[in-house]
Short mmCIF file of C-alpha atoms in Angstrom, two decimals:
data_model
loop_
_atom_site.label_atom_id
_atom_site.label_comp_id
_atom_site.label_asym_id
_atom_site.label_seq_id
_atom_site.Cartn_x
_atom_site.Cartn_y
_atom_site.Cartn_z
CA UNK A 12 -0.44 5.49 -5.78
CA UNK A 13 -3.17 2.98 -6.70
CA UNK A 14 -2.77 0.97 -9.89
CA UNK A 15 -5.18 2.09 -12.59
CA UNK A 16 -7.36 -0.38 -14.39
CA UNK A 17 -5.68 0.42 -17.72
CA UNK A 18 -2.25 -0.48 -16.26
CA UNK A 19 -3.23 -3.96 -15.06
CA UNK A 20 -2.48 -5.94 -18.26
CA UNK A 21 0.88 -4.23 -18.73
CA UNK A 22 1.87 -5.02 -15.13
CA UNK A 23 0.80 -8.66 -15.55
CA UNK A 24 2.90 -8.88 -18.73
CA UNK A 25 5.91 -7.30 -17.02
CA UNK A 26 5.60 -9.61 -14.01
CA UNK A 27 5.32 -12.67 -16.26
CA UNK A 28 8.39 -11.72 -18.28
CA UNK A 29 10.37 -10.85 -15.13
CA UNK A 30 9.61 -14.15 -13.40
CA UNK A 31 10.63 -16.10 -16.48
CA UNK A 32 13.87 -14.22 -17.10
CA UNK A 33 15.05 -13.14 -13.62
CA UNK A 34 13.75 -15.70 -11.15
CA UNK A 35 16.21 -18.62 -10.87
CA UNK A 36 13.54 -21.11 -9.77
CA UNK A 37 11.24 -20.25 -12.67
CA UNK A 38 14.10 -20.29 -15.17
CA UNK A 39 15.18 -23.72 -13.99
CA UNK A 40 11.62 -25.07 -13.93
CA UNK A 41 11.06 -24.04 -17.54
CA UNK A 42 7.62 -22.55 -16.90
CA UNK A 43 6.49 -20.69 -20.00
CA UNK A 44 5.65 -16.99 -19.92
CA UNK A 45 2.11 -17.86 -21.01
CA UNK A 46 1.65 -20.36 -18.16
CA UNK A 47 2.96 -17.91 -15.58
CA UNK A 48 0.74 -15.19 -17.04
CA UNK A 49 -2.32 -17.44 -16.68
CA UNK A 50 -1.33 -18.12 -13.07
CA UNK A 51 -0.82 -14.41 -12.35
CA UNK A 52 -4.18 -13.49 -13.89
CA UNK A 53 -5.96 -15.97 -11.63
CA UNK A 54 -3.87 -15.36 -8.53
CA UNK A 55 -3.91 -11.55 -8.80
CA UNK A 56 -7.21 -10.99 -10.53
CA UNK A 57 -8.10 -7.46 -11.55
CA UNK A 58 -11.23 -7.58 -9.41
CA UNK A 59 -9.32 -8.56 -6.25
CA UNK A 60 -6.17 -6.52 -6.74
CA UNK A 61 -6.96 -3.42 -8.82
CA UNK A 62 -10.67 -2.73 -8.51
CA UNK A 63 -10.23 -2.72 -4.73
CA UNK A 64 -7.57 0.01 -4.94
CA UNK A 65 -5.04 -2.17 -3.10
CA UNK A 66 -2.40 -2.66 -5.81
CA UNK A 67 0.16 0.11 -6.14
CA UNK A 68 2.38 1.69 -8.79
CA UNK A 69 5.27 4.13 -8.76
CA UNK A 70 5.52 6.64 -11.57
CA UNK A 71 8.22 9.02 -12.75
CA UNK A 72 7.63 12.79 -12.65
CA UNK A 73 6.28 12.58 -16.21
CA UNK A 74 3.86 9.76 -15.29
CA UNK A 75 5.81 6.80 -16.72
CA UNK A 76 5.30 3.49 -14.91
CA UNK A 77 8.43 2.62 -12.92
CA UNK A 78 7.35 -0.15 -10.54
CA UNK A 79 4.26 -1.96 -9.33
CA UNK A 80 3.05 -4.21 -6.55
CA UNK A 81 0.02 -6.49 -6.73
CA UNK A 82 -1.85 -6.56 -3.43
CA UNK A 83 -5.13 -8.22 -2.50
CA UNK A 84 -7.06 -9.04 0.61
CA UNK A 85 -5.71 -12.15 2.27
CA UNK A 86 -8.03 -15.07 1.52
CA UNK A 87 -7.22 -18.16 3.59
CA UNK A 88 -10.02 -20.05 1.85
CA UNK A 89 -8.61 -19.83 -1.68
CA UNK A 90 -7.35 -23.32 -2.31
CA UNK A 91 -5.43 -25.06 -5.03
CA UNK A 92 -8.74 -26.35 -6.39
CA UNK A 93 -9.24 -22.84 -7.82
CA UNK A 94 -6.26 -23.61 -10.05
CA UNK A 95 -7.26 -27.20 -10.91
CA UNK A 96 -7.52 -26.68 -14.69
CA UNK A 97 -4.08 -25.06 -14.85
CA UNK A 98 -2.57 -27.85 -12.76
CA UNK A 99 -3.90 -30.50 -15.15
CA UNK A 100 -2.24 -28.83 -18.12
CA UNK A 101 1.30 -28.65 -16.75
CA UNK A 102 3.25 -30.48 -14.07
CA UNK A 103 5.49 -27.43 -13.74
CA UNK A 104 2.51 -25.17 -13.10
CA UNK A 105 1.13 -27.71 -10.64
CA UNK A 106 4.45 -27.68 -8.79
CA UNK A 107 4.49 -23.88 -8.65
CA UNK A 108 0.96 -23.75 -7.31
CA UNK A 109 1.67 -26.43 -4.70
CA UNK A 110 4.84 -24.61 -3.63
CA UNK A 111 3.11 -21.25 -3.22
CA UNK A 112 0.09 -22.82 -1.51
CA UNK A 113 2.39 -24.64 0.90
CA UNK A 114 4.20 -21.42 1.76
CA UNK A 115 0.89 -19.69 2.48
CA UNK A 116 -0.37 -22.65 4.53
CA UNK A 117 2.78 -22.54 6.66
CA UNK A 118 2.45 -18.77 7.08
CA UNK A 119 -1.18 -19.13 8.16
CA UNK A 120 -0.26 -21.70 10.79
CA UNK A 121 2.35 -19.37 12.29
CA UNK A 122 0.04 -16.32 12.45
CA UNK A 123 -1.31 -15.16 15.74
CA UNK A 124 -5.11 -15.23 15.82
CA UNK A 125 -5.10 -11.88 17.66
CA UNK A 126 -3.65 -10.11 14.63
CA UNK A 127 -6.40 -11.44 12.42
CA UNK A 128 -9.13 -10.68 14.97
CA UNK A 129 -8.00 -7.06 15.37
CA UNK A 130 -7.67 -6.51 11.62
CA UNK A 131 -3.91 -5.99 11.79
CA UNK A 132 -2.94 -8.93 9.56
CA UNK A 133 -2.05 -8.06 5.98
#
């Protein structure tokens, strides 16, 4: 079901902690939880991911949060310049942003224009 506005901060905190403790690349890079949290807040803003009703959560029968997924409308025009301040503060953060941006750029280049034109691209 859709993520509620009051669940957003908790999900951001959980994602930040998970990436710093369970993701081998992030562990090796030494990116702080605070830096990843700042990246997640900008990359998956509440306005773009929750207020739109796109992000999802799974709850137990008693309503406890079990899992979540941040989703937002694909924006091919969001560039690394949106993250410029963060990139100046940390070379590790800059590397993360460049890595993710490069992955998205490569994915965009391999997309078929027909999927985007018909509204079938996620």
